[in-house]
Coordinates of N, CA and C in Angstrom, one line a residue:
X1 N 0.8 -1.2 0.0 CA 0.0 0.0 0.0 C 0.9 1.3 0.0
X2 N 1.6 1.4 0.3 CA 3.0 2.4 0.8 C 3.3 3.0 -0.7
X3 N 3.5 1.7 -1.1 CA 4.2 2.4 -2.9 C 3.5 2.5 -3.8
X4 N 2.1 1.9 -3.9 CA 1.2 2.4 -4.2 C 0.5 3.8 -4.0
X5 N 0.5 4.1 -2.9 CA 0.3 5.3 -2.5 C 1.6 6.2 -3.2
X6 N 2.6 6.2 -3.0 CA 3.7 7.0 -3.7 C 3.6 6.9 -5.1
X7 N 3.5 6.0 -5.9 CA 3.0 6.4 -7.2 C 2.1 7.3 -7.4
X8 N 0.7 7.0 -6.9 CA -0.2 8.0 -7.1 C 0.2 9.0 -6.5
X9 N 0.9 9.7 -5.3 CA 1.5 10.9 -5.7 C 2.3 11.2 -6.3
X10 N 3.0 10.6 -7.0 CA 4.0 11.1 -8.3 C 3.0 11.1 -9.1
X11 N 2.0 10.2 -9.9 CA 1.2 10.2 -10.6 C 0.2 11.6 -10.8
X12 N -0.1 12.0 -10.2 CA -1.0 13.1 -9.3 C -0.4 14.6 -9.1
X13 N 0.8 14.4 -9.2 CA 1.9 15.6 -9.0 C 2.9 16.0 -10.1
X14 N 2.7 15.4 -10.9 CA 3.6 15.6 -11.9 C 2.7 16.1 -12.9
X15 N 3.3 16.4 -14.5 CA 2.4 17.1 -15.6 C 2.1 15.7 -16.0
X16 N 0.5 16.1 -16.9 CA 0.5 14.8 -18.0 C -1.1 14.6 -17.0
X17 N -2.1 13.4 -17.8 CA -3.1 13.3 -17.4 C -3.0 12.1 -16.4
X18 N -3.3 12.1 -15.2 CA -3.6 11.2 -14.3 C -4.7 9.7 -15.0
X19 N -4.1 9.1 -14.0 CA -5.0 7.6 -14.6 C -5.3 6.8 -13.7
X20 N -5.9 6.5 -12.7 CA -6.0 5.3 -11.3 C -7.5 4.6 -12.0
X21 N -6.5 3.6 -12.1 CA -7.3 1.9 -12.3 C -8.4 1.6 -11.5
X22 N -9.5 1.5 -12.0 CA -10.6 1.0 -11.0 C -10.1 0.1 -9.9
X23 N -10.5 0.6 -8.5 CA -10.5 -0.6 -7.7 C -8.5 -0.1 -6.7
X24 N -7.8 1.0 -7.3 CA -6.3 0.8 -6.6 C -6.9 1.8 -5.6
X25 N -7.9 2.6 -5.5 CA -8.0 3.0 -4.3 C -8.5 2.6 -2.7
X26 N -9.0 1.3 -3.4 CA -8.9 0.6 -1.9 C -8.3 -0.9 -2.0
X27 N -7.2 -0.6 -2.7 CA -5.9 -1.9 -2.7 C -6.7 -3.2 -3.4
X28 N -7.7 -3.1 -4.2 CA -7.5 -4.3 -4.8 C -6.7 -5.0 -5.7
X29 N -6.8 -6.1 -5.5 CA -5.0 -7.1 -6.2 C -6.1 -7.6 -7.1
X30 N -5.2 -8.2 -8.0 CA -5.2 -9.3 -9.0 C -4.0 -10.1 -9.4
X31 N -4.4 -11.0 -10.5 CA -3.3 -12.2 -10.6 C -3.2 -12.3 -11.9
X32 N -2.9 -13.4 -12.1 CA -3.0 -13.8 -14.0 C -4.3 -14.6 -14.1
X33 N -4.7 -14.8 -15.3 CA -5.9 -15.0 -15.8 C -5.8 -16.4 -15.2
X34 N -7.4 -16.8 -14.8 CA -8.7 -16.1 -14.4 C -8.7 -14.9 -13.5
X35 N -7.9 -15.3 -12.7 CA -7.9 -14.4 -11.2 C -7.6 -13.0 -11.4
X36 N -7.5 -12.7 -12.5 CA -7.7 -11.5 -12.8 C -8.6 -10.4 -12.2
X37 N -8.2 -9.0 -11.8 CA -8.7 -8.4 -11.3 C -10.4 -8.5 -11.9
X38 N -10.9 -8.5 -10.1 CA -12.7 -8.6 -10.5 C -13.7 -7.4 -10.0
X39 N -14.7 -7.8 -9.8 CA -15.7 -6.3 -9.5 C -15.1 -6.0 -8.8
X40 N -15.7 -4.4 -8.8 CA -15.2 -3.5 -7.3 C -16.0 -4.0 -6.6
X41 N -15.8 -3.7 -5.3 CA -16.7 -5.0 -4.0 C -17.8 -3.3 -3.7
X42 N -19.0 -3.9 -3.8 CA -20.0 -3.4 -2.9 C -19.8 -2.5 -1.8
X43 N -19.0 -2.6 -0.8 CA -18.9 -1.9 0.0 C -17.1 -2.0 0.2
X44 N -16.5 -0.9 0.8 CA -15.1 -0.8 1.1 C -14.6 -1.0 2.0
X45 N -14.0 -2.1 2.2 CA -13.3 -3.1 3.1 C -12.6 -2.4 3.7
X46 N -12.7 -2.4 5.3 CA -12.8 -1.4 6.4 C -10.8 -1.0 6.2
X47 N -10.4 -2.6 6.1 CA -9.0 -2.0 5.8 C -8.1 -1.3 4.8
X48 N -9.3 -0.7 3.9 CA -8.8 0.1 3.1 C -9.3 1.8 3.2
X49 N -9.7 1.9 4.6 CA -10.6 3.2 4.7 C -9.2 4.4 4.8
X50 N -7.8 4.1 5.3 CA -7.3 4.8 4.9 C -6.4 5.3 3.7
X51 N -6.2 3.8 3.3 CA -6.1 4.2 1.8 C -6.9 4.8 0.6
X52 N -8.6 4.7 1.0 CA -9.2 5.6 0.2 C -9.2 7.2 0.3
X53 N -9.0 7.4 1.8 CA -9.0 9.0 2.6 C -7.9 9.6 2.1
X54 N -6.7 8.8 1.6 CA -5.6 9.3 1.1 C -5.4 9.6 -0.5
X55 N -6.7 8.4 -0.9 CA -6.3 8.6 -2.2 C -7.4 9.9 -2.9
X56 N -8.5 10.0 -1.8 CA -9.8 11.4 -1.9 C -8.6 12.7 -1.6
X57 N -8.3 12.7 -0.6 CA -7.1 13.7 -0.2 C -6.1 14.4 -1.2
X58 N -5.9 13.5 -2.1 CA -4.4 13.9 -3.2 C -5.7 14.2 -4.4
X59 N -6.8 13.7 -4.6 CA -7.6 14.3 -5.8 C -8.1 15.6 -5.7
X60 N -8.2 16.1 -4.2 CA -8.9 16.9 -4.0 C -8.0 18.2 -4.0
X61 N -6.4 17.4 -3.8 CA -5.1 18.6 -3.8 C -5.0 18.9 -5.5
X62 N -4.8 17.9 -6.3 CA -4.9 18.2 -7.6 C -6.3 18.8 -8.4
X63 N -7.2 18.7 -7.7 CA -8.5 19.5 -8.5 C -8.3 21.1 -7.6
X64 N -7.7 21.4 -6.5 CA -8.0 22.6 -6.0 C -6.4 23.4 -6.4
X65 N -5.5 22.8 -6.8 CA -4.1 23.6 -7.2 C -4.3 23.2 -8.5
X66 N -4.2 24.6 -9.4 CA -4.1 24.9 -10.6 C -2.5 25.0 -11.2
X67 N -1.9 24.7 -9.9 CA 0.0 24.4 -10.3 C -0.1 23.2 -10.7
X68 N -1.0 22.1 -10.1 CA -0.8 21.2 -10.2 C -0.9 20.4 -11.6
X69 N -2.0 21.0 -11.7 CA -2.5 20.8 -13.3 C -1.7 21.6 -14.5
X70 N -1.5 22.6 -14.4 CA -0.9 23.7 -15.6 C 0.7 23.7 -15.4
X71 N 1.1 23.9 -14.2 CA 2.1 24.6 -14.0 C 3.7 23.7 -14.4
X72 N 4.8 24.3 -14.3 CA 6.3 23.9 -14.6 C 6.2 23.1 -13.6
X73 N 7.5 22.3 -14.5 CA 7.9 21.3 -13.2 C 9.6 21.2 -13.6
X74 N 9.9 21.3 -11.7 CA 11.1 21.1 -11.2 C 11.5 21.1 -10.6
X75 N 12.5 19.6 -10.8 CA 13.8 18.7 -10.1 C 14.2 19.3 -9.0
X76 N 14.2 19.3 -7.5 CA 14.8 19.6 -6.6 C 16.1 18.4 -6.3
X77 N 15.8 18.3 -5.2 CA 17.3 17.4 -4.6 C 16.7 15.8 -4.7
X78 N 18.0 15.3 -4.7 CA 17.7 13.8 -5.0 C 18.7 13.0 -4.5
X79 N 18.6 12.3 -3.0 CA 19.1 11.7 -2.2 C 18.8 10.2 -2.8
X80 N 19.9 9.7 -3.0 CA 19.7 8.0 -3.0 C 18.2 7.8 -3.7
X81 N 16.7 7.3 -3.2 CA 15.7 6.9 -3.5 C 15.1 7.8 -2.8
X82 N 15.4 9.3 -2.5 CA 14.4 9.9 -1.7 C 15.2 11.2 -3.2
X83 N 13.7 11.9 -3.4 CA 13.5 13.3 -4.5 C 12.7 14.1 -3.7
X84 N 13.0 15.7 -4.4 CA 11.9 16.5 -4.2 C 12.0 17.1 -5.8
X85 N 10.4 18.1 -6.2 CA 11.0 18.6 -7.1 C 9.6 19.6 -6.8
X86 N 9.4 20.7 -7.8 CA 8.6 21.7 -7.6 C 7.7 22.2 -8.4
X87 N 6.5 22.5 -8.4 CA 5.7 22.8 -9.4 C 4.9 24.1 -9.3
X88 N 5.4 25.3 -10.5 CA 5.5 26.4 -10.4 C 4.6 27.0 -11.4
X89 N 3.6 27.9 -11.0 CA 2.6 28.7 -11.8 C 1.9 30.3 -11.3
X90 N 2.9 31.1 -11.9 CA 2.8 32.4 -11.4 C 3.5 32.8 -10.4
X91 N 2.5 32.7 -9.2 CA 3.0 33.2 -7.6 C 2.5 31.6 -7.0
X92 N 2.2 30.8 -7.6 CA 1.7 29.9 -6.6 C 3.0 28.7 -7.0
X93 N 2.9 28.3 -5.8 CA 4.4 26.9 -5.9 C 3.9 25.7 -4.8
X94 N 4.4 24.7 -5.4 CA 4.4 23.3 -4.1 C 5.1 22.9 -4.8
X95 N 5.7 22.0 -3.7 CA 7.0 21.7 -3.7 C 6.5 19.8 -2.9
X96 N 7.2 18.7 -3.5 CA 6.5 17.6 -3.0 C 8.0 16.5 -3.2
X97 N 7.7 16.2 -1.8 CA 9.0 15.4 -1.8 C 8.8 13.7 -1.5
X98 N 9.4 12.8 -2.0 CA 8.6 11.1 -2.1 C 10.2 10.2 -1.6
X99 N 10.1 9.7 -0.5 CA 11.1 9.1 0.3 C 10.7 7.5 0.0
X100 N 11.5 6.7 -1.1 CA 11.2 5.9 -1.5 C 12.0 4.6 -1.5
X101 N 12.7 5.0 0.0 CA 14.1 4.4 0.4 C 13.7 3.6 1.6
X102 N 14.7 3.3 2.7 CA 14.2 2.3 3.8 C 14.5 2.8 5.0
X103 N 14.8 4.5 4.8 CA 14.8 5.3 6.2 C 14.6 6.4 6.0
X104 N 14.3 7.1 7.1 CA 14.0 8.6 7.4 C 15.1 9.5 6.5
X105 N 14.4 10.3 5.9 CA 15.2 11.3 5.3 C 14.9 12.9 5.9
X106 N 15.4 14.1 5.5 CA 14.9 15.2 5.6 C 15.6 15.9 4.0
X107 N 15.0 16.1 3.3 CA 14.8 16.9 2.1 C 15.1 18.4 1.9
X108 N 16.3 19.1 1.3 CA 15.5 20.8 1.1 C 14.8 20.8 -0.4
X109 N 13.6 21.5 -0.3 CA 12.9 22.4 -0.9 C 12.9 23.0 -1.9
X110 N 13.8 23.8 -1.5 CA 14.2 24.9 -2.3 C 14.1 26.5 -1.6
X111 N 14.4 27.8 -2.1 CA 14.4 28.9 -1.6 C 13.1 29.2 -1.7
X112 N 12.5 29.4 0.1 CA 10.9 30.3 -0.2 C 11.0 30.8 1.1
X113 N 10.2 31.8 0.9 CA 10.7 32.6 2.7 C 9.3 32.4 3.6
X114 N 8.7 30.9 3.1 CA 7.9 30.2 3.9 C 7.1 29.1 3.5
X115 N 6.5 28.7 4.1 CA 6.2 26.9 3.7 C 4.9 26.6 5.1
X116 N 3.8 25.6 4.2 CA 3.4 25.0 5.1 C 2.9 23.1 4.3
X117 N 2.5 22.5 4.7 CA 2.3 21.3 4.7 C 0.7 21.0 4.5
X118 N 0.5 20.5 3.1 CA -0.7 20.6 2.8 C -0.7 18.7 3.0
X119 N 0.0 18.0 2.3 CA -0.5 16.4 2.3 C 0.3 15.6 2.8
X120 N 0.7 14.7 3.5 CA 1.3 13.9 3.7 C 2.1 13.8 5.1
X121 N 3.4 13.0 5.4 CA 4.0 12.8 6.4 C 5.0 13.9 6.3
X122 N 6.0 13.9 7.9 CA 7.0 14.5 8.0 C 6.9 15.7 8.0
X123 N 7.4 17.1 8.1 CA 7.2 18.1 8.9 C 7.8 18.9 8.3
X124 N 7.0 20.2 7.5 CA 7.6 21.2 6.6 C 8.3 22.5 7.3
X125 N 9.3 22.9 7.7 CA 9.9 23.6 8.5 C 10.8 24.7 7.1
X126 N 11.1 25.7 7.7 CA 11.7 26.9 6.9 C 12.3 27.5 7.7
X127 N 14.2 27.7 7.1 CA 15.0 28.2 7.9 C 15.4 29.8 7.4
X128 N 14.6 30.2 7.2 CA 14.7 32.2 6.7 C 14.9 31.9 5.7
X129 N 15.5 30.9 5.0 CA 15.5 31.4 3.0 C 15.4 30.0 2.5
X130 N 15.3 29.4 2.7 CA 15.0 27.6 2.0 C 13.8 26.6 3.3
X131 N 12.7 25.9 2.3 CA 11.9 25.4 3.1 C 12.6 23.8 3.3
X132 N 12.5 23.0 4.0 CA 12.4 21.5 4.2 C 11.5 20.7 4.6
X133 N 11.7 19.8 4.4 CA 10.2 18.4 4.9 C 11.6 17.6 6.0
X134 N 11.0 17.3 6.6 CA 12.5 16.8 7.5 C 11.5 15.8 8.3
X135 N 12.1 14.9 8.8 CA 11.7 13.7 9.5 C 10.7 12.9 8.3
X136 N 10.8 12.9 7.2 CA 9.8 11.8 6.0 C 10.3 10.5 6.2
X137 N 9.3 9.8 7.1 CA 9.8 8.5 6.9 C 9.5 7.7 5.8
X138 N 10.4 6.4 5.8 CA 10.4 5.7 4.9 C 9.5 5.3 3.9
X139 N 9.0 5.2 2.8 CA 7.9 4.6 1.7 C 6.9 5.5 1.9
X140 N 7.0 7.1 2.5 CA 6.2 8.2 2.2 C 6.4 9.4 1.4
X141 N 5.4 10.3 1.3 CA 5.9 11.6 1.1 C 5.1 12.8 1.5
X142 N 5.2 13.3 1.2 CA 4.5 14.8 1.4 C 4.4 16.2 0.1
X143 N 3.4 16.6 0.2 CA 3.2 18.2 -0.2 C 3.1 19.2 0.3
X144 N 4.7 20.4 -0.1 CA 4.4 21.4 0.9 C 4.1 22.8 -0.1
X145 N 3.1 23.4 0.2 CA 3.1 24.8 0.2 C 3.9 25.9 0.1
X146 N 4.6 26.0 -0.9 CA 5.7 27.7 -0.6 C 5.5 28.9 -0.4

């Protein structure tokens, strides 16, 4: 569920038209044929109630940021399996960083002379001229605000 979820924030955050497969928002699997993925189930299996809240949460960041949809995109820092990079439209900016490694990272940003934390884990902090996500643990990420 972890990297699933990180795809669809990269999926979700980057340019280009999003696409989520019936049924990945509340983790359903499939196999090879027959067992091929089947109906969406009637009601949503209680252990996926956070993985749907998360995957309502990132649609509702990409339908309400117009960066998200239109705007430039760019490469910030890129530690081992942990990136940030930034997506830029006008005066509005976020900045989203995906720690896709097997430990805690802390990320910079980039230069903004402030920051808050709209989705995800770990804790967007700003040191007077560059923002950070610092404490992102492992197989998560976050959206911050510039």
């Amino acid at each position: 569920e972890a990297r699933l979820l990180l795809a669809t924030l990269f999926q979700l955050t980057v340019p280009g038209a999003a696409s989520i497969y019936y049924g990945d928002e509340v983790g359903l699997s499939g196999g090879e044929d027959p067992g091929s993925r089947g109906a969406f189930p009637d009601e949503v299996p209680a252990a996926a109630a956070d993985l749907l809240s998360a995957f309502r949460a990132l649609l509702r960041l990409r339908r309400d940021s117009e960066v998200l949809r239109t705007g430039s995109w760019e490469l910030g820092h890129v530690e081992g399996a942990a990136f940030a990079y930034r997506r830029v439209s006008g005066a509005e900016a976020l900045a989203v960083a995906i720690n896709n490694s097997d430990t805690t990272v802390s990320l910079p940003l980039g230069a903004s002379s402030g920051c808050h934390q709209a989705w995800g884990t770990g804790t967007a902090t700003n040191d007077g001229e560059e923002a950070w996500i610092r404490d992102l643990p492992a197989r998560s990420g976050a959206v911050v605000r510039l």
